[in-house]
Amino acid sequence: MTADTPDEPEKSLFEAPPMGEQERMVEAILFASAEPVSVAEMASRMPQGCDPAEALQHLRRRYEGRGVRLQRVGDKWAFRTAPDLGFLLQKESVETRKLSRAAIETLAIIAYHQPVTRAEIEEIRGVSVSRGTIDLLMELDWIRLGRRRMTPGRPVTFVVTERFLDHFGLESARDLPGLKELRAAGLLDSRPPPGKSGDEDEEEEEGNDGQPDMFGEDGAQGAEDEWNES
Amino acid sequence: MTADTPDEPEKSLFEAPPMGEQERMVEAILFASAEPVSVAEMASRMPQGCDPAEALQHLRRRYEGRGVRLQRVGDKWAFRTAPDLGFLLQKESVETRKLSRAAIETLAIIAYHQPVTRAEIEEIRGVSVSRGTIDLLMELDWIRLGRRRMTPGRPVTFVVTERFLDHFGLESARDLPGLKELRAAGLLDSRPPPGKSGDEDEEEEEGNDGQPDMFGEDGAQGAEDEWNES
Amino acid sequence: MSDRESTEDGGNVASIEARLRAEALIVDVDGFEGPLDLLLTLSRTQKVDLRRISVLQLAEQYLAFVERARSLRIELAADYLVMAAWLAFLKSRLLLPPDPTDEGPTGEELAAHLAFQLERLQAMREAAARLMARDQLGRDFFPRGLPETVSHRRRVTYTATLVDLMRAYARIRTRDEFRPYAFDRDAVYTMEEALERMRGLLGFSPDWTDLASYLPKGWQADPARRRSATAATFAASLELAKQGLIEIEQPETFAPIRIRTRRKDDR
């Protein structure tokens, strides 16, 4: 029984499937297995006489330069994504949102009054500052904690960051224009710029305290929007 | 892989990668997923300008006759092992619940007649459909609710899912075995009982009116469209 | 068993077989999925294509079955009895010459539909069998066993411009003393202005008054200014109506719009 006769034409009961078939088998086993598979394990699953080690070599060559490749993990084998294509397994979505009115006002107060405590921000805005607003501004790295105020309770203060200056194109917070300049620049126009109306909800959430004039700019703008929608 | 044409014009920042690269990308994405992936999903993960649909055609050809193959499932794609190698993979097989005859028949009726109402299923089987049968098929994610029928009572309809197609290796509901013959024999027609004129089950009667094609090609197409929408 | 039967008196063999078959059916009655299933099973004894089946013969078989079940005091579900009644009716239709004054479907039409139902049920059963005979995922072919997870990162970026910032600050700091006014747009009459004006005048308009009479002085002559003032006044009146302060009416299309103060007791 000299079994090694590759050029043997007639099939015997114990003849192994052709190497191409063995390659297919190894491919299917490795594909479907939930973990890397050893050569011994493959051999135990494949018909007798198969040589999974050799089939693996063929298969490995076949996948060279492909989107996936055959990789050795210890003494086992597995398909893995080609390293240069790892980015395909990351899905990233970027969503751009306008900063809420509460956030921009809080940020403005911090920028103009820094270092400023939370209580001071609330006093200026006339409404309480939600934890989320501060967190968001911190997360954006536009504000950070400053020194504690040397007053009873030693409250923390907030200051703007380098990144804030960078984002708003300022050399220092002192470059922010004063009220007079704002008015002169026409920035005290009563009309909120188009598209600002979405902020209304936010504001209502925090209460309308400090806005006794229901028919001020915001109320009117809100009402106008409702008409536009219908 | 011979994508590198020497006369390739100068590369711009937004130029899509060569088709060979795109094929690799599609290969990697599909290998990484156990679930079928839609072309849109692939496109969203690949660099701009890629054409995953074309890359898929190349890839499908590449895997012809291999141990795994590229299978279309509705409007999605997945790699699946070649069915003739199933014997190697018994170890991976998951014990599926044995379906009752009622469940199997109900499933077949939904697949061949979709979208189909419960009353129509009962009319075909001649017995009421138990709640448990529908629940089981829903749980397996083989059927789902389709559009409501625009008839009195607006009954819900059932259609088969992408997972159903995937499970039975069907590219689309139109590839159901024997569908054409059944249609040609008129066995998928909705044929109201003679003389039924509103004195009996009004809903069912009206349901069939004016929707002669509900069970025809259009019906199947309609169901597919719903898949595409999602 | 068949050996024993064949040794018996030949005349009895058929009846014994028939009886056995009938008993088998009766024992099995719970195994049938309703009357249609039973009819389909009975139809197999005719050994013909379902399209050429004799519905009359089938009806008789079914009725005989129900009769025997009854004689054996086997309780049949209601739908079996309903089907029996219907088949009895169908049988009479098929046997009697058609009554020309009778409306409704003929016996042949009813029989054809029954045959269609049986054929359709049979077809669905075969389709179901073919479906289940297909290669199945997780049994004959397999998904990727080692999927790699796709990490999903959602990044939200917030935008704000310096102008937004300054405007926000200006808004806070001037909330008290600041009064809106329109600069460099002297042909625009704002809704706030209209609201302001109308609220001042409201107490004096208990009767229907043309909206146009609310236009401020100096805004009536120039068309551009009148347009703006009209629009603002109209918008303001809608707002006031919404607040329940006034009522609006327009007797007919394009007629002048009129408003009046809503009486206190109406509110």
mmCIF file of C-alpha atoms in Angstrom, chain A residues 30-36 78-81 89-99 101 104-105 107-109 111-113 124-125 136 140 142 164 167-168 170 176-177 179 182-183 186-191 193 196 210-211 215 217 220 223-224 226-227, chain C residues 142-185 188-192 195-196 199 234-240 242-243 245:
data_model
loop_
_atom_site.group_PDB
_atom_site.id
_atom_site.type_symbol
_atom_site.label_atom_id
_atom_site.label_comp_id
_atom_site.label_asym_id
_atom_site.label_seq_id
_atom_site.Cartn_x
_atom_site.Cartn_y
_atom_site.Cartn_z
ATOM 1 C CA LEU A 30 -12.413 28.522 9.603
ATOM 2 C CA PHE A 31 -15.133 30.812 8.368
ATOM 3 C CA ALA A 32 -17.904 29.298 10.442
ATOM 4 C CA SER A 33 -16.032 28.554 13.618
ATOM 5 C CA ALA A 34 -16.601 30.834 16.554
ATOM 6 C CA GLU A 35 -12.972 30.579 17.591
ATOM 7 C CA PRO A 36 -9.612 29.835 16.040
ATOM 8 C CA ALA A 78 -8.535 32.170 12.067
ATOM 9 C CA PHE A 79 -9.641 34.655 9.451
ATOM 10 C CA ARG A 80 -9.042 38.253 10.388
ATOM 11 C CA THR A 81 -9.658 41.561 8.723
ATOM 12 C CA LEU A 89 -15.084 48.421 11.230
ATOM 13 C CA GLN A 90 -15.582 51.795 12.734
ATOM 14 C CA LYS A 91 -18.650 53.720 12.110
ATOM 15 C CA GLU A 92 -18.487 57.308 12.983
ATOM 16 C CA SER A 93 -21.180 59.811 12.637
ATOM 17 C CA VAL A 94 -20.635 63.452 13.334
ATOM 18 C CA GLU A 95 -23.566 65.555 14.197
ATOM 19 C CA THR A 96 -23.332 69.284 14.362
ATOM 20 C CA ARG A 97 -25.653 71.006 16.724
ATOM 21 C CA LYS A 98 -26.099 74.578 17.575
ATOM 22 C CA LEU A 99 -25.282 75.377 21.130
ATOM 23 C CA ARG A 101 -29.402 79.281 24.259
ATOM 24 C CA ILE A 104 -24.349 80.118 24.994
ATOM 25 C CA GLU A 105 -25.610 82.542 27.614
ATOM 26 C CA LEU A 107 -20.685 80.660 28.259
ATOM 27 C CA ALA A 108 -21.003 84.374 27.552
ATOM 28 C CA ILE A 109 -21.334 85.183 31.221
ATOM 29 C CA ALA A 111 -16.325 84.775 29.292
ATOM 30 C CA TYR A 112 -17.268 88.294 30.367
ATOM 31 C CA HIS A 113 -17.117 87.801 34.101
ATOM 32 C CA ILE A 124 -26.936 87.361 36.060
ATOM 33 C CA ARG A 125 -29.066 85.063 33.958
ATOM 34 C CA LEU A 136 -21.424 70.273 28.154
ATOM 35 C CA LEU A 140 -16.308 70.987 24.840
ATOM 36 C CA TRP A 142 -14.504 75.784 26.458
ATOM 37 C CA PHE A 164 -12.399 78.750 23.828
ATOM 38 C CA HIS A 167 -12.528 78.654 18.733
ATOM 39 C CA PHE A 168 -13.833 82.197 18.899
ATOM 40 C CA LEU A 170 -9.822 85.771 20.466
ATOM 41 C CA LEU A 176 -14.447 90.677 24.025
ATOM 42 C CA PRO A 177 -16.292 93.835 23.050
ATOM 43 C CA LEU A 179 -21.830 96.614 25.673
ATOM 44 C CA LEU A 182 -21.977 95.717 20.834
ATOM 45 C CA ARG A 183 -24.672 98.273 20.389
ATOM 46 C CA GLY A 186 -25.696 96.615 15.680
ATOM 47 C CA LEU A 187 -25.515 93.479 17.779
ATOM 48 C CA LEU A 188 -28.221 94.671 20.035
ATOM 49 C CA ASP A 189 -30.730 94.393 17.268
ATOM 50 C CA SER A 190 -33.895 93.137 18.807
ATOM 51 C CA ARG A 191 -34.385 90.559 16.123
ATOM 52 C CA PRO A 193 -31.041 86.142 13.720
ATOM 53 C CA LYS A 196 -32.326 81.156 16.386
ATOM 54 C CA GLY A 210 -36.560 87.296 34.612
ATOM 55 C CA GLN A 211 -38.529 87.748 31.445
ATOM 56 C CA PHE A 215 -44.386 90.308 24.480
ATOM 57 C CA GLU A 217 -38.687 89.846 21.391
ATOM 58 C CA ALA A 220 -43.157 87.582 19.538
ATOM 59 C CA ALA A 223 -45.555 83.298 18.077
ATOM 60 C CA GLU A 224 -44.349 84.112 14.603
ATOM 61 C CA GLU A 226 -45.983 79.030 15.150
ATOM 62 C CA TRP A 227 -47.680 80.828 12.344
ATOM 63 C CA PHE C 142 -23.405 28.720 8.203
ATOM 64 C CA PRO C 143 -22.789 32.357 8.936
ATOM 65 C CA ARG C 144 -19.506 33.843 9.992
ATOM 66 C CA GLY C 145 -18.679 32.283 13.319
ATOM 67 C CA LEU C 146 -16.294 34.933 14.483
ATOM 68 C CA PRO C 147 -17.773 38.240 13.489
ATOM 69 C CA GLU C 148 -15.831 41.332 14.320
ATOM 70 C CA THR C 149 -17.778 44.036 15.981
ATOM 71 C CA VAL C 150 -18.275 47.321 14.330
ATOM 72 C CA SER C 151 -17.707 50.040 16.801
ATOM 73 C CA HIS C 152 -20.098 52.866 16.435
ATOM 74 C CA ARG C 153 -19.006 56.233 17.566
ATOM 75 C CA ARG C 154 -21.305 59.171 17.478
ATOM 76 C CA ARG C 155 -19.629 62.467 17.828
ATOM 77 C CA VAL C 156 -21.601 65.585 18.393
ATOM 78 C CA THR C 157 -19.916 68.846 17.721
ATOM 79 C CA TYR C 158 -21.421 72.067 18.876
ATOM 80 C CA THR C 159 -21.031 75.272 17.026
ATOM 81 C CA ALA C 160 -21.309 78.803 18.163
ATOM 82 C CA THR C 161 -19.834 81.918 16.704
ATOM 83 C CA LEU C 162 -18.442 84.931 18.414
ATOM 84 C CA VAL C 163 -21.471 86.860 17.269
ATOM 85 C CA ASP C 164 -23.736 84.316 18.954
ATOM 86 C CA LEU C 165 -21.741 84.733 22.100
ATOM 87 C CA MET C 166 -21.841 88.486 22.110
ATOM 88 C CA ARG C 167 -25.461 88.590 21.183
ATOM 89 C CA ALA C 168 -26.254 86.263 24.046
ATOM 90 C CA TYR C 169 -24.393 88.456 26.437
ATOM 91 C CA ALA C 170 -26.028 91.584 25.131
ATOM 92 C CA ARG C 171 -29.392 89.940 25.529
ATOM 93 C CA ILE C 172 -28.774 89.233 29.182
ATOM 94 C CA ARG C 173 -27.239 92.527 30.065
ATOM 95 C CA THR C 174 -29.832 94.661 28.363
ATOM 96 C CA ARG C 175 -32.871 92.673 29.271
ATOM 97 C CA ASP C 176 -34.145 95.385 31.538
ATOM 98 C CA GLU C 177 -33.395 98.655 29.888
ATOM 99 C CA PHE C 178 -33.284 97.605 26.309
ATOM 100 C CA ARG C 179 -36.245 98.429 24.112
ATOM 101 C CA PRO C 180 -36.317 97.101 20.637
ATOM 102 C CA TYR C 181 -36.288 99.562 17.820
ATOM 103 C CA ALA C 182 -35.784 99.117 14.157
ATOM 104 C CA PHE C 183 -32.803 100.907 12.833
ATOM 105 C CA ASP C 184 -31.837 101.285 9.211
ATOM 106 C CA ARG C 185 -35.096 99.660 8.239
ATOM 107 C CA VAL C 188 -40.551 97.940 8.617
ATOM 108 C CA TYR C 189 -43.174 97.998 11.298
ATOM 109 C CA THR C 190 -42.466 95.153 13.686
ATOM 110 C CA MET C 191 -44.982 92.920 15.288
ATOM 111 C CA GLU C 192 -43.780 93.966 18.702
ATOM 112 C CA LEU C 195 -48.635 94.504 19.715
ATOM 113 C CA GLU C 196 -47.590 97.367 21.883
ATOM 114 C CA ARG C 199 -52.695 96.563 23.548
ATOM 115 C CA PHE C 234 -52.624 91.461 11.490
ATOM 116 C CA ALA C 235 -50.007 89.200 13.039
ATOM 117 C CA ALA C 236 -50.349 91.021 16.329
ATOM 118 C CA SER C 237 -54.115 90.644 16.240
ATOM 119 C CA LEU C 238 -53.752 86.903 15.753
ATOM 120 C CA GLU C 239 -51.463 86.778 18.742
ATOM 121 C CA LEU C 240 -53.925 88.760 20.818
ATOM 122 C CA LYS C 242 -54.707 83.552 20.704
ATOM 123 C CA GLN C 243 -54.285 85.123 24.108
ATOM 124 C CA LEU C 245 -57.875 89.248 24.467
#
